[in-house]
Amino acid sequence: MHQLAEREFERRTEALFASLASYLEHQGERGTPGVDRLADPQSVAKELCITAQMSVDDLNRLRRQFALANHPDRAGSDERRNATQRMMIANMLIDREMKRRLSQRPSSS
């Protein structure tokens, strides 16, 4: 049982690091929050890089990381509207994936 838990932990950790590495890889392209960043679901989804292997905890971490890099409070006044739209889209996409994960859990009856 312990080895199984260890393997599962390693698998999740590797998946998280892979998604984080992909996310960080694109951060050099970011520039200033909200500037020249498309506020459409496809662009935000591509930037988030959500994978089927991500757990609810992984998705929560992704939300925090995205907010740190894209939050409207970190954008200039002329970019705030776009940054707000991007955050709304990111939250919607992450919420949808979290609901999907939670609905796939077996019920405890």
PDB file of C-alpha atoms in Angstrom:
ATOM      1  CA  MET A   1       0.000   0.000   0.000  1.00  0.00           C
ATOM      2  CA  HIS A   2       2.833   2.366   0.901  1.00  0.00           C
ATOM      3  CA  GLN A   3       4.605   1.737  -2.425  1.00  0.00           C
ATOM      4  CA  LEU A   4       1.374   2.362  -4.308  1.00  0.00           C
ATOM      5  CA  ALA A   5       0.908   5.690  -2.522  1.00  0.00           C
ATOM      6  CA  GLU A   6       4.524   6.601  -3.256  1.00  0.00           C
ATOM      7  CA  ARG A   7       4.104   5.812  -6.966  1.00  0.00           C
ATOM      8  CA  GLU A   8       0.908   7.848  -7.121  1.00  0.00           C
ATOM      9  CA  PHE A   9       2.650  10.759  -5.394  1.00  0.00           C
ATOM     10  CA  GLU A  10       5.551  10.554  -7.848  1.00  0.00           C
ATOM     11  CA  ARG A  11       3.171  10.401 -10.818  1.00  0.00           C
ATOM     12  CA  ARG A  12       1.238  13.441  -9.640  1.00  0.00           C
ATOM     13  CA  THR A  13       4.415  15.341  -8.828  1.00  0.00           C
ATOM     14  CA  GLU A  14       5.852  14.643 -12.288  1.00  0.00           C
ATOM     15  CA  ALA A  15       2.606  15.749 -13.948  1.00  0.00           C
ATOM     16  CA  LEU A  16       2.544  18.918 -11.872  1.00  0.00           C
ATOM     17  CA  PHE A  17       6.156  19.750 -12.672  1.00  0.00           C
ATOM     18  CA  ALA A  18       5.532  19.100 -16.366  1.00  0.00           C
ATOM     19  CA  SER A  19       2.556  21.456 -16.397  1.00  0.00           C
ATOM     20  CA  LEU A  20       4.418  24.026 -14.316  1.00  0.00           C
ATOM     21  CA  ALA A  21       7.443  23.826 -16.611  1.00  0.00           C
ATOM     22  CA  SER A  22       5.189  24.370 -19.613  1.00  0.00           C
ATOM     23  CA  TYR A  23       3.494  27.298 -17.884  1.00  0.00           C
ATOM     24  CA  LEU A  24       6.802  28.914 -16.931  1.00  0.00           C
ATOM     25  CA  GLU A  25       8.172  28.349 -20.423  1.00  0.00           C
ATOM     26  CA  HIS A  26       5.530  30.722 -21.768  1.00  0.00           C
ATOM     27  CA  GLN A  27       6.053  33.379 -19.118  1.00  0.00           C
ATOM     28  CA  GLY A  28       8.979  34.912 -20.991  1.00  0.00           C
ATOM     29  CA  GLU A  29       6.517  35.767 -23.757  1.00  0.00           C
ATOM     30  CA  ARG A  30       4.120  37.439 -21.346  1.00  0.00           C
ATOM     31  CA  GLY A  31       5.450  40.940 -20.935  1.00  0.00           C
ATOM     32  CA  THR A  32       3.199  43.244 -18.936  1.00  0.00           C
ATOM     33  CA  PRO A  33      -0.022  41.725 -17.577  1.00  0.00           C
ATOM     34  CA  GLY A  34      -2.919  42.290 -19.941  1.00  0.00           C
ATOM     35  CA  VAL A  35      -0.880  43.859 -22.740  1.00  0.00           C
ATOM     36  CA  ASP A  36      -1.321  42.214 -26.136  1.00  0.00           C
ATOM     37  CA  ARG A  37      -2.725  39.105 -24.466  1.00  0.00           C
ATOM     38  CA  LEU A  38      -5.849  37.775 -26.094  1.00  0.00           C
ATOM     39  CA  ALA A  39      -8.891  37.579 -23.851  1.00  0.00           C
ATOM     40  CA  ASP A  40     -10.646  34.717 -25.593  1.00  0.00           C
ATOM     41  CA  PRO A  41     -11.258  31.244 -24.130  1.00  0.00           C
ATOM     42  CA  GLN A  42      -9.033  29.433 -26.649  1.00  0.00           C
ATOM     43  CA  SER A  43      -6.018  31.656 -25.956  1.00  0.00           C
ATOM     44  CA  VAL A  44      -6.435  31.508 -22.191  1.00  0.00           C
ATOM     45  CA  ALA A  45      -6.962  27.716 -22.304  1.00  0.00           C
ATOM     46  CA  LYS A  46      -3.781  27.315 -24.345  1.00  0.00           C
ATOM     47  CA  GLU A  47      -1.885  29.419 -21.824  1.00  0.00           C
ATOM     48  CA  LEU A  48      -3.284  27.477 -18.849  1.00  0.00           C
ATOM     49  CA  CYS A  49      -2.272  24.095 -20.320  1.00  0.00           C
ATOM     50  CA  ILE A  50      -4.839  22.172 -18.268  1.00  0.00           C
ATOM     51  CA  THR A  51      -4.278  18.431 -18.532  1.00  0.00           C
ATOM     52  CA  ALA A  52      -6.512  15.477 -17.678  1.00  0.00           C
ATOM     53  CA  GLN A  53      -3.919  14.353 -15.134  1.00  0.00           C
ATOM     54  CA  MET A  54      -4.281  17.486 -13.000  1.00  0.00           C
ATOM     55  CA  SER A  55      -5.982  17.016  -9.651  1.00  0.00           C
ATOM     56  CA  VAL A  56      -8.208  19.570  -7.932  1.00  0.00           C
ATOM     57  CA  ASP A  57      -5.162  20.658  -5.898  1.00  0.00           C
ATOM     58  CA  ASP A  58      -3.155  21.074  -9.111  1.00  0.00           C
ATOM     59  CA  LEU A  59      -5.938  23.205 -10.580  1.00  0.00           C
ATOM     60  CA  ASN A  60      -6.016  25.385  -7.465  1.00  0.00           C
ATOM     61  CA  ARG A  61      -2.263  25.912  -7.767  1.00  0.00           C
ATOM     62  CA  LEU A  62      -2.640  26.735 -11.457  1.00  0.00           C
ATOM     63  CA  ARG A  63      -5.322  29.318 -10.607  1.00  0.00           C
ATOM     64  CA  ARG A  64      -3.011  31.016  -8.095  1.00  0.00           C
ATOM     65  CA  GLN A  65      -0.076  30.989 -10.531  1.00  0.00           C
ATOM     66  CA  PHE A  66      -2.191  32.444 -13.325  1.00  0.00           C
ATOM     67  CA  ALA A  67      -3.557  35.124 -10.996  1.00  0.00           C
ATOM     68  CA  LEU A  68      -0.061  36.099  -9.882  1.00  0.00           C
ATOM     69  CA  ALA A  69       0.955  36.623 -13.493  1.00  0.00           C
ATOM     70  CA  ASN A  70      -2.284  38.089 -14.884  1.00  0.00           C
ATOM     71  CA  HIS A  71      -4.354  39.702 -12.129  1.00  0.00           C
ATOM     72  CA  PRO A  72      -5.917  43.064 -13.092  1.00  0.00           C
ATOM     73  CA  ASP A  73      -4.519  44.663  -9.924  1.00  0.00           C
ATOM     74  CA  ARG A  74      -1.050  44.115 -11.392  1.00  0.00           C
ATOM     75  CA  ALA A  75      -1.946  45.665 -14.753  1.00  0.00           C
ATOM     76  CA  GLY A  76      -1.826  49.298 -15.755  1.00  0.00           C
ATOM     77  CA  SER A  77      -5.102  51.191 -15.948  1.00  0.00           C
ATOM     78  CA  ASP A  78      -5.215  50.922 -19.749  1.00  0.00           C
ATOM     79  CA  GLU A  79      -4.760  47.119 -19.614  1.00  0.00           C
ATOM     80  CA  ARG A  80      -7.031  46.398 -16.649  1.00  0.00           C
ATOM     81  CA  ARG A  81     -10.148  45.586 -18.678  1.00  0.00           C
ATOM     82  CA  ASN A  82      -8.343  42.963 -20.772  1.00  0.00           C
ATOM     83  CA  ALA A  83      -6.676  41.491 -17.673  1.00  0.00           C
ATOM     84  CA  THR A  84     -10.077  41.290 -15.944  1.00  0.00           C
ATOM     85  CA  GLN A  85     -11.553  39.419 -18.904  1.00  0.00           C
ATOM     86  CA  ARG A  86      -8.599  37.021 -18.980  1.00  0.00           C
ATOM     87  CA  MET A  87      -8.962  36.287 -15.256  1.00  0.00           C
ATOM     88  CA  MET A  88     -12.700  35.690 -15.638  1.00  0.00           C
ATOM     89  CA  ILE A  89     -12.078  33.262 -18.496  1.00  0.00           C
ATOM     90  CA  ALA A  90      -9.284  31.463 -16.615  1.00  0.00           C
ATOM     91  CA  ASN A  91     -11.476  31.100 -13.523  1.00  0.00           C
ATOM     92  CA  MET A  92     -14.358  29.774 -15.636  1.00  0.00           C
ATOM     93  CA  LEU A  93     -12.117  27.207 -17.361  1.00  0.00           C
ATOM     94  CA  ILE A  94     -10.535  26.061 -14.105  1.00  0.00           C
ATOM     95  CA  ASP A  95     -13.924  25.898 -12.324  1.00  0.00           C
ATOM     96  CA  ARG A  96     -15.322  23.765 -15.148  1.00  0.00           C
ATOM     97  CA  GLU A  97     -12.395  21.342 -14.879  1.00  0.00           C
ATOM     98  CA  MET A  98     -12.690  21.193 -11.094  1.00  0.00           C
ATOM     99  CA  LYS A  99     -16.389  20.338 -11.342  1.00  0.00           C
ATOM    100  CA  ARG A 100     -15.519  17.627 -13.840  1.00  0.00           C
ATOM    101  CA  ARG A 101     -12.923  16.144 -11.462  1.00  0.00           C
ATOM    102  CA  LEU A 102     -15.280  16.268  -8.493  1.00  0.00           C
ATOM    103  CA  SER A 103     -18.130  14.658 -10.437  1.00  0.00           C
ATOM    104  CA  GLN A 104     -15.840  11.751 -11.386  1.00  0.00           C
ATOM    105  CA  ARG A 105     -15.113  10.868  -7.758  1.00  0.00           C
ATOM    106  CA  PRO A 106     -16.928   7.775  -6.519  1.00  0.00           C
ATOM    107  CA  SER A 107     -19.706   8.564  -4.062  1.00  0.00           C
ATOM    108  CA  SER A 108     -19.236   7.434  -0.469  1.00  0.00           C
ATOM    109  CA  SER A 109     -22.415   5.456   0.234  1.00  0.00           C
TER     110      SER A 109
END
